[in-house]
């Protein structure tokens, strides 16, 4: 039977397909498929309400909702007066749900739905048009393989008659009551296609060096088919929960590194897989939505609960709650996190040379016992204020670098500023500080007043920082490539504001009174700007040389690896 319609809308039709793929109208077959849907619905614990837009809103598990929707489309909800008097809710360790039903005429029977392999193992017969015949497990296994291989999620549905005398006035249902003697009614195959953006998000994670593993309760063939669509697992066979139970911890550590798809798993398997990843030194982020997922979410380095369909227990156990239940949001959050981390490093990398240059200027003045310091205390405060307000804050708005999702994850023990960046801070401090001292002495040598020489020195200091801002916007690559130089308009606005404030600092009478500055000749601005431009050029050349050296080192490393192999 083909059932039309999408989602939980009850509109849709069921069409019987014959062997020659033509439509068929068989009342007896129609009643049989309604019996299947009715039996499956009697095991469901989900329900629907009407949302503000008039659409049906599910309360409960999505698979349960799909079963109820099927029954509604076929007009096969439980018959009037039928009552569930006992039930066995679904548990992953058993793989099925069952209910004891009493009809208005007093007939009692058991309805069951669950994983096909669990249900088939308990069935002795199957229902056909002429009644009940002995079950043919091989034929059903072949059908199931065909469906699961097409990424369908499959449930088997069965029933069992119960003698009216059993159960007494207070009927009960136990797992022992459903161990055998059931009659298979058929299977329900549901297609739950992944969102279109998920495959792209997973590919983005792979480029970023992030492994993605699927841990599901679905049939292994279904999991493999979906994983193939999403680009997970590279076509490798899925490991099942039974396979995991047979592995020691050492074997599991190897398996979790080699396999990416795990099927027919329980929450206990999820926790064990997580622990295996952590034993290997991996940083593991785990998603989940159910109460039973809470231990794994709590143990994960980053627990991520579903915000739409997740339980409160899962949300409380997690560090993050995914508001839209979309895997793509996780990949976007990784990119955003890497960008924020980059921008924090860039801000520190920009601010420290300012302080280093100022410290160099003041320390040099003290050590050589100058009669007058090249820059006064209040002028240092001015330089700090405008570089922090107009320049450093710009880096908070810096867009992500082009390779932000093309790098491997950083080591969790990696310092915020490694030796390479510390070296850059040191030589840029020396560049700007040395240029500031040189400008001060050259201005005095050109017979400028002390106030003018200090004004020139402060402008050289700020110009060096203004040009260095553009170097810092890309940590290791060149800012001149890929259109990055002018990509952040906020930086251009900040530089324009900086120029205006430095002009006021130099020429406005009230600024001259407050900061002890004096107007300088227009020709003095040429060496000031040239000094800043030199800082920019020197840092870009250093990044270029370093990048080429690293590239050659990687080539040599790959060659050694090939020779070793």
XYZ file of C-alpha atoms in Angstrom:
565
model
C 0.000 0.000 0.000
C 1.233 3.493 -0.889
C 0.064 6.221 1.506
C 0.083 9.815 0.253
C 0.579 13.008 2.224
C 3.357 14.553 4.291
C 3.753 15.340 7.960
C 0.916 14.900 10.446
C -1.869 16.218 8.242
C -4.631 13.591 8.142
C -5.381 14.291 4.469
C -4.137 11.514 2.228
C -5.070 8.258 0.526
C -3.874 4.660 0.623
C -3.518 2.854 -2.689
C -2.951 -0.871 -3.103
C -0.265 -1.623 -5.667
C -0.413 -4.940 -7.487
C 2.554 -6.809 -8.936
C 2.134 -5.048 -12.293
C 2.123 -1.666 -10.469
C -1.517 -0.934 -11.308
C -4.142 0.310 -8.870
C -6.389 -2.271 -7.270
C -9.683 -2.034 -5.427
C -9.912 -4.959 -3.019
C -12.315 -4.460 -0.057
C -10.850 -7.422 1.792
C -7.318 -6.051 1.418
C -8.529 -2.606 2.499
C -9.959 -4.046 5.710
C -6.683 -5.872 6.341
C -4.613 -2.685 6.108
C -7.087 -0.901 8.406
C -6.628 -3.701 10.954
C -2.873 -3.174 10.758
C -3.182 0.605 11.268
C -5.718 0.192 14.093
C -3.512 -2.306 15.912
C -0.463 -0.062 15.601
C -2.415 2.973 16.837
C -3.590 1.102 19.936
C 0.073 0.830 21.009
C 0.720 4.539 20.563
C 1.108 6.900 23.497
C 1.202 10.077 21.374
C -1.621 12.528 20.747
C -2.554 15.584 18.718
C -3.851 19.023 19.580
C -4.805 21.923 17.327
C -2.303 24.720 16.995
C -3.036 28.449 16.537
C -2.803 28.051 12.763
C -5.316 25.211 12.775
C -2.700 22.547 12.051
C -2.236 19.443 14.156
C 0.462 19.665 16.813
C 2.027 16.430 18.004
C 2.521 15.611 21.645
C 4.871 12.658 21.876
C 7.332 10.762 19.718
C 7.361 11.595 15.972
C 7.208 7.920 14.991
C 4.128 7.464 17.185
C 2.633 10.526 15.513
C 3.213 8.996 12.084
C 1.372 5.826 13.168
C -1.624 7.824 14.408
C -1.654 9.820 11.172
C -1.749 6.595 9.164
C -4.697 5.362 11.204
C -6.516 8.675 10.717
C -5.986 8.593 6.952
C -7.448 5.080 6.808
C -10.267 5.837 9.229
C -8.879 3.123 11.488
C -8.615 4.649 14.936
C -9.611 2.307 17.751
C -13.239 1.147 17.475
C -15.908 2.711 19.657
C -15.753 1.235 23.148
C -12.359 -0.397 22.719
C -10.177 0.245 25.729
C -6.563 -0.300 26.588
C -6.552 -1.973 29.973
C -2.800 -2.515 30.309
C 0.312 -1.644 28.338
C 4.034 -2.187 27.961
C 5.626 1.119 26.911
C 8.479 1.070 24.422
C 11.915 0.451 25.908
C 15.032 0.283 23.778
C 16.217 -2.905 25.477
C 13.063 -4.734 24.367
C 12.480 -2.940 21.053
C 8.677 -3.064 21.080
C 5.532 -1.641 22.696
C 2.378 -3.598 23.465
C -1.107 -3.005 24.813
C -3.812 -5.255 26.197
C -7.108 -4.244 24.548
C -10.672 -5.062 25.511
C -13.375 -4.680 22.843
C -16.991 -3.746 23.674
C -18.034 -7.387 23.176
C -15.591 -8.513 25.878
C -12.929 -9.858 23.503
C -9.404 -9.282 24.745
C -6.293 -9.240 22.634
C -2.756 -7.897 22.605
C -1.573 -5.294 20.093
C 2.160 -4.990 19.430
C 4.427 -2.857 17.270
C 8.188 -2.529 17.259
C 11.490 -3.352 15.592
C 10.806 -5.978 12.893
C 13.435 -8.411 14.137
C 11.972 -8.247 17.668
C 8.384 -8.708 16.535
C 9.086 -11.420 13.938
C 10.928 -13.454 16.567
C 7.684 -13.593 18.586
C 5.363 -14.465 15.690
C 4.409 -17.973 14.683
C 1.848 -17.041 12.007
C 1.005 -14.215 9.627
C -2.324 -12.833 8.531
C -3.296 -13.290 4.861
C -6.496 -12.910 2.852
C -7.649 -16.464 3.622
C -6.916 -16.264 7.346
C -3.717 -17.127 9.164
C -0.836 -19.184 7.811
C 2.528 -20.179 9.196
C 5.042 -17.336 9.145
C 7.620 -17.302 6.370
C 10.549 -15.440 8.036
C 12.756 -15.585 4.935
C 10.231 -13.785 2.735
C 9.711 -11.064 5.331
C 13.449 -10.625 5.869
C 13.884 -10.062 2.129
C 11.117 -7.446 2.125
C 12.606 -5.720 5.141
C 16.060 -5.622 3.564
C 14.563 -3.966 0.493
C 12.764 -1.308 2.544
C 15.588 -0.539 4.975
C 18.032 -0.371 2.076
C 15.918 2.520 0.722
C 16.282 4.398 4.053
C 12.764 3.592 5.264
C 12.168 3.362 8.989
C 10.227 0.132 9.436
C 7.953 -1.120 12.229
C 6.293 -4.523 12.364
C 2.741 -4.879 13.712
C 1.280 -8.028 15.273
C -1.527 -9.181 17.551
C -2.389 -12.073 19.859
C -5.727 -13.311 21.077
C -6.128 -13.574 24.846
C -8.592 -15.927 26.530
C -11.392 -13.955 28.161
C -10.800 -15.635 31.498
C -7.208 -14.394 31.689
C -6.522 -11.223 33.547
C -9.458 -11.321 35.990
C -10.970 -8.078 37.161
C -7.580 -6.366 37.190
C -5.910 -7.418 33.926
C -2.168 -7.034 33.586
C 0.320 -7.345 30.771
C 3.833 -8.642 31.177
C 6.710 -9.272 28.791
C 6.212 -12.992 29.322
C 2.755 -12.638 27.683
C 4.293 -11.538 24.379
C 7.222 -13.887 24.018
C 5.529 -16.097 21.425
C 2.295 -16.965 19.673
C 1.730 -13.650 17.923
C 0.301 -13.187 14.441
C 2.086 -10.775 12.099
C -0.230 -8.268 10.418
C 2.430 -6.532 8.325
C 4.977 -3.767 8.405
C 4.751 0.013 8.217
C 7.570 1.816 6.357
C 8.031 5.528 7.010
C 10.361 7.869 5.151
C 11.800 10.665 7.269
C 14.131 12.459 4.833
C 16.977 14.495 6.332
C 16.735 18.231 5.813
C 18.465 19.374 2.649
C 20.961 21.496 4.567
C 22.134 18.659 6.835
C 24.420 17.012 4.256
C 26.111 20.360 3.610
C 26.543 20.983 7.349
C 28.111 17.543 7.817
C 30.479 18.170 4.891
C 31.427 21.482 6.515
C 32.190 19.670 9.781
C 34.368 17.161 7.951
C 36.337 19.997 6.323
C 36.827 21.468 9.784
C 38.303 18.205 11.056
C 35.204 17.326 13.073
C 34.063 13.717 12.929
C 30.303 13.094 12.779
C 28.942 9.800 14.078
C 25.363 8.570 13.783
C 24.010 6.688 16.805
C 20.436 5.550 16.179
C 17.866 3.010 17.184
C 16.950 2.375 13.540
C 17.617 -0.840 11.643
C 21.237 -1.156 10.488
C 20.322 -1.046 6.789
C 18.165 2.052 7.332
C 20.986 3.743 9.230
C 23.485 2.861 6.501
C 21.217 4.210 3.760
C 20.604 7.505 5.574
C 24.283 7.807 6.456
C 25.179 7.371 2.793
C 22.795 10.166 1.822
C 24.376 12.443 4.430
C 27.998 11.570 3.733
C 28.610 9.781 7.032
C 30.627 6.598 7.322
C 31.982 6.349 3.758
C 29.769 3.344 3.063
C 31.155 1.278 5.956
C 28.810 -1.257 7.542
C 27.003 -0.101 10.658
C 27.762 -1.652 14.030
C 24.673 -2.693 15.975
C 24.044 -2.642 19.678
C 24.552 -6.411 19.748
C 27.959 -5.935 18.089
C 28.906 -3.348 20.705
C 27.911 -5.674 23.553
C 30.363 -8.247 22.240
C 33.317 -5.808 22.243
C 35.706 -5.214 25.113
C 36.607 -1.633 26.011
C 39.874 -1.909 24.074
C 38.083 -3.278 21.006
C 35.431 -0.579 21.302
C 38.122 2.122 21.385
C 39.385 0.866 18.025
C 35.899 0.405 16.590
C 34.740 3.925 17.476
C 37.726 5.316 15.564
C 37.023 3.180 12.484
C 33.213 3.277 12.294
C 30.817 6.218 12.145
C 27.383 4.536 12.049
C 25.869 2.667 15.002
C 22.365 1.174 14.781
C 19.864 -0.518 17.066
C 21.539 1.139 20.021
C 20.266 1.895 23.499
C 21.095 4.900 25.717
C 23.629 2.670 27.480
C 25.401 2.103 24.159
C 25.406 5.849 23.561
C 27.125 6.452 26.887
C 29.662 3.695 26.241
C 30.524 5.090 22.798
C 30.975 8.536 24.311
C 33.337 7.206 26.958
C 35.338 5.371 24.263
C 35.785 8.635 22.338
C 36.922 10.447 25.465
C 39.406 7.697 26.295
C 40.956 8.392 22.905
C 41.405 12.047 23.866
C 38.600 13.326 21.636
C 36.436 16.312 22.548
C 32.932 14.893 22.145
C 29.710 16.841 21.655
C 26.636 14.632 22.061
C 23.076 15.365 20.967
C 19.968 13.878 22.541
C 16.341 14.508 23.363
C 15.054 11.768 25.674
C 15.166 11.218 29.412
C 17.442 8.220 28.879
C 19.921 10.423 26.989
C 20.578 12.539 30.095
C 23.586 10.507 31.387
C 25.392 10.744 28.014
C 24.562 14.448 27.685
C 25.881 15.086 31.182
C 29.084 13.126 30.532
C 29.806 14.718 27.133
C 32.289 17.554 26.836
C 29.417 19.481 25.237
C 25.892 18.145 25.752
C 23.420 19.458 23.169
C 19.722 18.914 23.863
C 16.921 19.360 21.353
C 14.895 22.446 22.205
C 11.738 21.525 20.261
C 11.228 17.826 20.984
C 13.723 17.411 23.832
C 12.657 16.443 27.332
C 13.280 18.718 30.298
C 15.662 16.118 31.731
C 17.762 16.240 28.555
C 17.817 20.056 28.581
C 18.820 20.208 32.253
C 21.698 17.759 31.639
C 23.079 19.727 28.672
C 25.360 22.721 28.303
C 23.517 23.847 25.169
C 19.936 23.665 23.924
C 19.385 23.645 20.160
C 16.400 25.930 19.648
C 15.484 24.673 16.147
C 16.595 20.993 16.382
C 18.633 21.551 13.213
C 22.076 19.967 12.857
C 23.081 22.800 10.550
C 22.828 25.164 13.507
C 25.556 23.173 15.283
C 27.912 23.614 12.318
C 27.058 27.328 12.189
C 27.772 27.604 15.926
C 31.186 25.986 15.426
C 32.009 28.551 12.726
C 30.771 31.385 14.947
C 32.775 30.088 17.897
C 35.948 29.857 15.831
C 35.379 33.385 14.536
C 34.874 34.735 18.056
C 38.040 32.992 19.241
C 39.975 34.408 16.269
C 38.697 37.912 16.959
C 39.680 37.650 20.620
C 43.220 36.713 19.579
C 43.262 39.537 17.030
C 42.196 42.082 19.655
C 44.933 40.992 22.055
C 47.446 40.850 19.216
C 46.514 44.434 18.305
C 46.374 45.950 21.793
C 49.612 44.581 23.239
C 51.975 46.257 20.714
C 50.410 49.609 21.635
C 51.291 49.067 25.281
C 54.648 47.570 24.332
C 55.574 50.559 22.160
C 54.526 53.022 24.859
C 56.493 51.108 27.497
C 59.541 51.104 25.206
C 59.332 54.874 24.669
C 58.929 55.703 28.367
C 61.518 53.172 29.541
C 64.066 54.431 27.028
C 63.471 57.991 28.155
C 64.074 57.013 31.774
C 67.120 54.833 31.091
C 68.948 57.417 29.015
C 67.958 60.152 31.510
C 66.301 62.442 29.006
C 65.462 65.898 30.276
C 61.957 65.527 28.885
C 60.047 62.318 28.126
C 59.149 61.825 24.436
C 55.484 61.349 25.392
C 53.750 62.609 28.515
C 51.467 60.551 30.725
C 48.306 62.292 29.530
C 49.327 61.757 25.897
C 49.805 58.034 26.597
C 46.288 57.960 28.027
C 45.015 59.643 24.852
C 46.728 57.101 22.604
C 45.332 54.222 24.655
C 41.841 55.671 24.631
C 41.497 56.270 20.919
C 43.122 53.001 19.847
C 40.849 51.068 22.224
C 37.665 52.917 21.275
C 38.090 53.428 17.545
C 40.382 50.592 16.509
C 40.360 47.631 18.910
C 36.542 47.416 18.974
C 36.557 47.118 15.184
C 37.983 43.615 15.489
C 34.820 42.460 17.291
C 32.981 43.005 13.986
C 35.584 41.234 11.884
C 33.911 38.631 9.603
C 35.041 35.018 9.623
C 38.240 34.228 7.787
C 37.873 32.231 4.590
C 39.410 29.085 6.077
C 37.583 29.207 9.406
C 35.919 25.841 8.658
C 38.908 24.482 6.783
C 41.265 24.175 9.744
C 41.701 21.213 12.056
C 40.425 21.700 15.615
C 42.939 23.357 17.915
C 44.498 21.491 20.814
C 42.513 22.085 23.996
C 45.833 22.842 25.771
C 46.973 25.351 23.172
C 47.702 28.784 24.719
C 45.721 31.779 23.527
C 48.909 33.327 22.130
C 51.576 30.877 21.004
C 55.238 31.596 20.448
C 54.697 32.826 16.902
C 52.186 35.503 17.892
C 54.212 36.513 20.963
C 57.188 37.072 18.651
C 55.023 39.267 16.434
C 53.897 41.318 19.415
C 57.531 41.820 20.409
C 58.843 42.945 17.028
C 55.806 45.145 16.237
C 56.239 46.811 19.648
C 59.868 47.437 18.761
C 58.941 48.732 15.294
C 56.340 51.211 16.503
C 58.219 52.160 19.666
C 61.490 52.656 17.788
C 59.754 54.718 15.102
C 58.139 56.881 17.796
C 61.485 57.568 19.495
C 63.153 58.257 16.159
C 60.416 60.689 15.127
C 60.754 62.552 18.441
C 64.504 63.035 18.096
C 64.288 63.914 14.392
C 61.645 66.538 15.152
C 63.872 68.087 17.815
C 66.772 67.972 15.368
C 64.613 69.837 12.846
C 64.315 72.610 15.424
C 60.702 71.893 16.314
C 59.564 72.819 19.791
C 59.258 70.145 22.504
C 55.450 70.266 22.183
C 55.658 69.795 18.410
C 58.145 66.918 18.751
C 55.830 65.185 21.209
C 52.899 65.779 18.878
C 54.821 64.165 16.025
C 55.750 61.226 18.282
C 52.138 60.592 19.339
C 50.965 60.765 15.719
C 53.638 58.252 14.668
C 52.524 55.945 17.486
C 48.864 56.164 16.475
C 49.632 55.905 12.735
C 51.601 52.733 13.352
C 48.605 51.281 15.223
C 46.203 52.405 12.484
C 48.134 50.598 9.755
C 48.824 47.594 11.998
C 45.059 47.178 12.506
C 44.778 45.950 8.905
C 47.615 43.455 9.427
C 45.836 42.034 12.459
C 42.551 41.464 10.651
C 44.042 38.247 9.208
C 46.111 36.257 11.691
C 48.471 34.377 9.394
C 47.476 34.958 5.755
C 47.784 38.164 3.805
C 45.106 40.797 4.230
C 45.768 41.850 0.618
C 44.319 38.613 -0.808
C 40.682 37.670 -1.314
C 39.372 41.210 -0.995
C 39.950 41.208 2.770
C 41.586 44.639 2.951
C 38.299 46.528 2.506
C 35.907 43.772 3.613
C 35.200 45.264 7.054
C 33.603 48.654 6.520
C 33.612 49.263 10.266
C 37.416 49.371 10.105
C 37.269 52.075 7.424
C 34.840 54.139 9.495
C 37.100 53.715 12.544
C 40.171 54.897 10.640
C 38.238 57.919 9.380
C 37.212 58.737 12.962
C 40.820 58.235 14.085
C 42.079 60.734 11.496
C 39.521 63.294 12.626
C 40.431 62.874 16.298
C 44.164 63.079 15.623
C 43.603 66.262 13.630
C 41.742 67.744 16.598
C 44.457 66.460 18.962
C 47.078 68.259 16.867
C 45.406 71.524 15.852
C 42.383 72.256 18.088
C 43.328 74.893 20.703
C 41.483 73.234 23.577
C 43.162 69.869 22.811
C 46.529 71.644 22.730
C 45.785 73.063 26.156
C 44.639 69.728 27.613
C 47.349 67.502 26.142
C 50.293 69.864 25.674
C 50.373 69.497 21.891
C 51.194 71.997 19.168
C 50.399 72.303 15.481
C 52.907 70.742 13.107
C 53.722 71.623 9.489
C 51.759 69.800 6.796
C 54.972 68.363 5.393
C 55.503 66.490 8.680
C 52.545 64.233 7.933
C 54.330 62.550 5.040
C 56.977 60.781 7.187
C 54.307 60.040 9.817
C 52.148 58.180 7.301
C 55.215 56.583 5.672
C 56.248 55.178 9.057
C 52.807 53.596 9.545
C 52.868 52.186 6.021
C 56.285 50.654 6.707
C 54.845 48.798 9.702
C 52.087 47.398 7.471
C 54.517 46.282 4.759
C 57.002 44.676 7.177
C 54.288 42.644 8.970
C 52.760 41.485 5.662
C 56.192 40.386 4.426
C 56.784 38.495 7.672
C 53.431 36.687 7.303
C 54.263 35.800 3.698
C 57.668 34.373 4.613
C 56.203 32.432 7.544
C 53.401 30.999 5.402
C 55.883 29.787 2.761
C 58.116 28.263 5.414
C 55.156 26.398 6.928
C 54.039 25.201 3.503
C 57.512 23.803 2.778
C 57.553 22.120 6.192
C 54.226 20.417 5.438
C 55.549 19.195 2.093
C 58.635 17.741 3.776
C 56.444 16.095 6.417
C 54.247 14.479 3.758
C 57.333 13.246 1.912
C 58.715 11.700 5.092
C 55.352 10.049 5.681
C 55.341 8.528 2.194
C 58.902 7.301 2.620
C 58.008 5.772 5.969
C 54.991 4.035 4.446
